[in-house]
PDB file of C-alpha atoms in Angstrom:
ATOM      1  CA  UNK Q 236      53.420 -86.739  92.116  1.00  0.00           C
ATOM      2  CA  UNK Q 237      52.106 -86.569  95.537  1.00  0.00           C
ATOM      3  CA  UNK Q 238      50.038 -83.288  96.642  1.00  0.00           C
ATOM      4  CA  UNK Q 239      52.634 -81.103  98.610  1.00  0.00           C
ATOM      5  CA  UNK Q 240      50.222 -78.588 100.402  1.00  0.00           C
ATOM      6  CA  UNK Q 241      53.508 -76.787 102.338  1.00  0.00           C
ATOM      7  CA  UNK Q 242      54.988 -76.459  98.421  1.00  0.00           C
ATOM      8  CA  UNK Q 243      51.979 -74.709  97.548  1.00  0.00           C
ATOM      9  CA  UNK Q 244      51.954 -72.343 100.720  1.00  0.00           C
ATOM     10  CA  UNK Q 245      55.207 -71.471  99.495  1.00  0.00           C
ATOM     11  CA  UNK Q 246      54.527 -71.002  95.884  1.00  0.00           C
ATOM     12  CA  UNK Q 247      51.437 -68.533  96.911  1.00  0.00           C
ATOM     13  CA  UNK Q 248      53.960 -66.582  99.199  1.00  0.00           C
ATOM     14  CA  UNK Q 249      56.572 -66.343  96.603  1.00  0.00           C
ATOM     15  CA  UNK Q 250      54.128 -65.037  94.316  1.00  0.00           C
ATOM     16  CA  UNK Q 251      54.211 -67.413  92.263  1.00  0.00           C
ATOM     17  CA  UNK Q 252      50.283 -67.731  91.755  1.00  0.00           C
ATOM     18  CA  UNK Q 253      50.084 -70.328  88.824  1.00  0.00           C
ATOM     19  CA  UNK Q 254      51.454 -72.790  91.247  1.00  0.00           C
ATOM     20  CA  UNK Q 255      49.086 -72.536  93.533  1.00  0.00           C
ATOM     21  CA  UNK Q 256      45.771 -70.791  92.168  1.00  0.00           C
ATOM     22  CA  UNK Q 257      44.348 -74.131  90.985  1.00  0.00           C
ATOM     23  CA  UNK Q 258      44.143 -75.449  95.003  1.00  0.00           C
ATOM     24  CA  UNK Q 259      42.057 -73.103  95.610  1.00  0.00           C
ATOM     25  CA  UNK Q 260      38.434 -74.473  97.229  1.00  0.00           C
ATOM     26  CA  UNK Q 261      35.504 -72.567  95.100  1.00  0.00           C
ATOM     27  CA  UNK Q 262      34.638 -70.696  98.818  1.00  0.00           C
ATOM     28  CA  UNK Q 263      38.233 -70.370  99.601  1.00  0.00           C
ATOM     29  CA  UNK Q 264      38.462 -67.356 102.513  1.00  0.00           C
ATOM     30  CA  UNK Q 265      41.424 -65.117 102.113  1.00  0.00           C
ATOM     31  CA  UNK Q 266      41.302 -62.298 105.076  1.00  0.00           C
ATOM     32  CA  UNK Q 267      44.256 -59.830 105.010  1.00  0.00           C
ATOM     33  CA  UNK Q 268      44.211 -58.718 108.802  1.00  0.00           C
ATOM     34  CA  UNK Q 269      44.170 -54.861 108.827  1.00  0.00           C
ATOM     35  CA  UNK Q 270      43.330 -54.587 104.906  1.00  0.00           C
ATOM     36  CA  UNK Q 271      40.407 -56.737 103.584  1.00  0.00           C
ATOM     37  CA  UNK Q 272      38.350 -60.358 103.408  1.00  0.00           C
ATOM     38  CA  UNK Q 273      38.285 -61.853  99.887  1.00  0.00           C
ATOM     39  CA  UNK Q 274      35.595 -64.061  99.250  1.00  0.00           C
ATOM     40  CA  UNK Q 275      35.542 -66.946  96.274  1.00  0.00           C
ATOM     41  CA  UNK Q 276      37.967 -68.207  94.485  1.00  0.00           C
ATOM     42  CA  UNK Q 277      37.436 -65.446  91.662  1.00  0.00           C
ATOM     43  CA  UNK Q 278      38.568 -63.136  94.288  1.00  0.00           C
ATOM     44  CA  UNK Q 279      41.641 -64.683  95.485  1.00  0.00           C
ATOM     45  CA  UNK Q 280      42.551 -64.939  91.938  1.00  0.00           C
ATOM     46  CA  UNK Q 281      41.722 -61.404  91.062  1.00  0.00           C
ATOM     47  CA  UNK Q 282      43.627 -59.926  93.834  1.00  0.00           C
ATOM     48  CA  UNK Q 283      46.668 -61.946  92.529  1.00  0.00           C
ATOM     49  CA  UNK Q 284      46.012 -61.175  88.793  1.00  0.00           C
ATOM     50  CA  UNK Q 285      46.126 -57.504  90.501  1.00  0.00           C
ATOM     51  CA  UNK Q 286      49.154 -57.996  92.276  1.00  0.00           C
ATOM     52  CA  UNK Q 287      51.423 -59.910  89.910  1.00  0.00           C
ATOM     53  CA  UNK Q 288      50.181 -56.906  87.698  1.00  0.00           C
ATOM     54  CA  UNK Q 289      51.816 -53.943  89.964  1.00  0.00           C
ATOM     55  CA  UNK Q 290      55.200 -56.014  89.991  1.00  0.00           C
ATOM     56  CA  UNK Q 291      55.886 -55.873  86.821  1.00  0.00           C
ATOM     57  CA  UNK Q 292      59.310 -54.219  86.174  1.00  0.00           C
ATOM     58  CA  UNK Q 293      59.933 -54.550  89.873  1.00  0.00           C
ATOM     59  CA  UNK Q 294      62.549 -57.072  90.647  1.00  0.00           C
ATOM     60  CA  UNK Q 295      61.597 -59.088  93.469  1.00  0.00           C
ATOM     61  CA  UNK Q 296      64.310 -60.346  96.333  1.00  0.00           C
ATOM     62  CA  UNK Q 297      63.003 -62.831  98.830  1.00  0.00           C
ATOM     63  CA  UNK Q 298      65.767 -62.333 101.797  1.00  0.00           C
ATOM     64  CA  UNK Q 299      63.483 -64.764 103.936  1.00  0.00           C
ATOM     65  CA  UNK Q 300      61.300 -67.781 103.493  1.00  0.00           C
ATOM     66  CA  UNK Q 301      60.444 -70.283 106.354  1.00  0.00           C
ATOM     67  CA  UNK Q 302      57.958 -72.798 105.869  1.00  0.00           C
ATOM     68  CA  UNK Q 303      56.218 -75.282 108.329  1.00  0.00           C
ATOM     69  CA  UNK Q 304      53.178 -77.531 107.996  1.00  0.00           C
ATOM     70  CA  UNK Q 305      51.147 -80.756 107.695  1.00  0.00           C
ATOM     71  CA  UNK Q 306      48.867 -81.819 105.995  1.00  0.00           C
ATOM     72  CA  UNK Q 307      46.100 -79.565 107.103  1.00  0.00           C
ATOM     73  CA  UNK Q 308      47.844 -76.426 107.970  1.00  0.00           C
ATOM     74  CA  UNK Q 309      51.012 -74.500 106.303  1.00  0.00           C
ATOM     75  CA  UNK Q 310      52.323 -70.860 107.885  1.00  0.00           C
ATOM     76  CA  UNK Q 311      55.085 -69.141 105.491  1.00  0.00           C
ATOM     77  CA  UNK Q 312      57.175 -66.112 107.215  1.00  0.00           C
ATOM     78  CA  UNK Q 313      58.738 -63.662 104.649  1.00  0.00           C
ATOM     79  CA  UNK Q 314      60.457 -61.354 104.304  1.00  0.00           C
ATOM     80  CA  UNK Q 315      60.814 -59.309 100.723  1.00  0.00           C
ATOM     81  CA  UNK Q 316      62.272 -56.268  98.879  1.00  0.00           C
ATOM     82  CA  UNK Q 317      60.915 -54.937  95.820  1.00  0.00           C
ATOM     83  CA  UNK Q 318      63.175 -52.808  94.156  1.00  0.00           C
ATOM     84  CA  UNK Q 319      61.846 -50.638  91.667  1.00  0.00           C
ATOM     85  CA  UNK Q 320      63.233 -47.519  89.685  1.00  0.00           C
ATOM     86  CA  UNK Q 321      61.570 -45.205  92.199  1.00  0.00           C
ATOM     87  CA  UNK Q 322      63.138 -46.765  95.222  1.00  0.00           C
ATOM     88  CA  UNK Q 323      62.673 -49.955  97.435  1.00  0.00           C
ATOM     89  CA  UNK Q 324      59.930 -51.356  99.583  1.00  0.00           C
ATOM     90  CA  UNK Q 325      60.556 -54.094 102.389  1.00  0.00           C
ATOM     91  CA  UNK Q 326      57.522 -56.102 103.721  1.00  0.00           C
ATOM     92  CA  UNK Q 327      57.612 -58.644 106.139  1.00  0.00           C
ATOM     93  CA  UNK Q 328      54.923 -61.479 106.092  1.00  0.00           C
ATOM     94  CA  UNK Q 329      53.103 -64.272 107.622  1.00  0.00           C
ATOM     95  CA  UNK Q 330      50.865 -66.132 105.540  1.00  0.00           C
ATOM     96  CA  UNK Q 331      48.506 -69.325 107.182  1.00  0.00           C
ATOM     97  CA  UNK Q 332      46.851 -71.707 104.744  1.00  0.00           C
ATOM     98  CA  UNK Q 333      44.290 -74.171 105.894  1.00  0.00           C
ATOM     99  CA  UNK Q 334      43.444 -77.534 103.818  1.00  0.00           C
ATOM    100  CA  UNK Q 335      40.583 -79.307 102.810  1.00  0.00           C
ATOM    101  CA  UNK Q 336      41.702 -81.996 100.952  1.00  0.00           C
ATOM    102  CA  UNK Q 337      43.947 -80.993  98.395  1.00  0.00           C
ATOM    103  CA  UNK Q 338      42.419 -77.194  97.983  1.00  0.00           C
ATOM    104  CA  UNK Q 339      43.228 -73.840 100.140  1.00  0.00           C
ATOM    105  CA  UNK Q 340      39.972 -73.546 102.418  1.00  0.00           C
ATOM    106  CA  UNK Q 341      41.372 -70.164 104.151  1.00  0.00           C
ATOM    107  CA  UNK Q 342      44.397 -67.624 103.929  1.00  0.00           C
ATOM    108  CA  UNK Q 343      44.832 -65.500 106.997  1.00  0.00           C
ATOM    109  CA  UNK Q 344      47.684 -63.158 106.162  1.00  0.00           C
ATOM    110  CA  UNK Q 345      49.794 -60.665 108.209  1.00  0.00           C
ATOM    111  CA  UNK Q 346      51.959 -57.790 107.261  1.00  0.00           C
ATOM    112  CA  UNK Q 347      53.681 -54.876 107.503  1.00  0.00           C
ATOM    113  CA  UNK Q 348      56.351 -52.837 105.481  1.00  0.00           C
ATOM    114  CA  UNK Q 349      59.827 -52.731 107.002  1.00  0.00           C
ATOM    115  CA  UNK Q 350      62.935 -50.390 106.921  1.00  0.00           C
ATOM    116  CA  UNK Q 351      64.623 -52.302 104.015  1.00  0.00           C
ATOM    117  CA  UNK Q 352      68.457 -50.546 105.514  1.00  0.00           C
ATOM    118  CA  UNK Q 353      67.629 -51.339 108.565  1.00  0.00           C
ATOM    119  CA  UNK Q 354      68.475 -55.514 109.477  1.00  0.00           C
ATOM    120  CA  UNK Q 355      67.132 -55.229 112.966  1.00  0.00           C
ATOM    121  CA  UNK Q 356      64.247 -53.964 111.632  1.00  0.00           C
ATOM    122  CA  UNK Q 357      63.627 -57.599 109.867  1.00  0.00           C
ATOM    123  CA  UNK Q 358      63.593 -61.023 111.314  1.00  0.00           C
ATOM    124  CA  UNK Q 359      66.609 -63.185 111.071  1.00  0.00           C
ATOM    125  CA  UNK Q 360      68.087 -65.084 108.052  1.00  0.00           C
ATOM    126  CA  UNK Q 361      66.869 -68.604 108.415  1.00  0.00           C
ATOM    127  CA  UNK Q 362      70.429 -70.190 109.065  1.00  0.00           C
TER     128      UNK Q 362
END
C-alpha cells in the first residue's frame, strides 16, 4: 500500500497515535504555539502516551475534520468534544505536518478551547 502522508496527518489529529507514531523522523519537531516545543521522536511519543492516557474514560466526538495536503505538507482543522463525567471540553485545532520522505519532520499545532453550546463559537461543519 502506497504511503498516504494526509492519512497519517489525520490519524495523529484523531488521536489515533499508533497510526501515525512510526512516521515519525528520529529529530521530528513538534512546537505547540502558546504551550511548548517537543524535541525527538521519544518526545512526540511521550506527549501522546501522556495524552491518550488523560482520555481514558472520556468519550471523544470529532464534530470536525478537514484535511488538505501533498506530498510534503498536510494541515488538519478540528474541531472536538470530550465528554467526561465531570462535564465537557470543546477544542478547536489546526495541526501542520511537514514530510521528509515518508516520516513527520515537524508538527506546528494551534489551539484553543471553545464554548462546546455555543455553534458560532466553532467553525462550520464541513458540508
Amino acid at each position: 500500500m502506497a504511503f498516504d502522508p494526509v492519512a497519517v496527518g489525520r490519524a495523529f489529529s484523531e488521536h489515533r497515535f499508533d497510526e501515525a507514531l512510526s512516521h515519525l523522523a528520529k529529530d521530528v519537531k513538534w512546537t505547540i504555539v502558546g504551550g511548548m516545543i517537543l524535541e525527538g521522536a521519544d518526545a512526540v511519543r511521550r506527549t501522546c502516551r501522556d495524552t491518550q492516557e488523560s482520555l481514558a474514560g472520556a468519550e471523544v466526538q470529532f464534530d470536525r475534520c478537514v484535511t488538505v495536503g501533498d506530498r510534503d505538507t498536510v494541515a488538519v482543522d478540528t474541531v472536538v468534544r470530550y465528554l467526561r463525567p465531570d462535564g465537557v471540553t470543546a477544542v478547536a485545532s489546526c495541526a501542520i505536518y511537514e514530510f521528509s520522505g515518508d516520516t513527520i519532520s515537524a508538527i506546528t499545532s494551534y489551539a484553543v478551547e471553545v464554548d462546546p453550546e455555543d455553534a458560532g463559537a466553532q467553525p462550520p461543519p464541513r458540508m
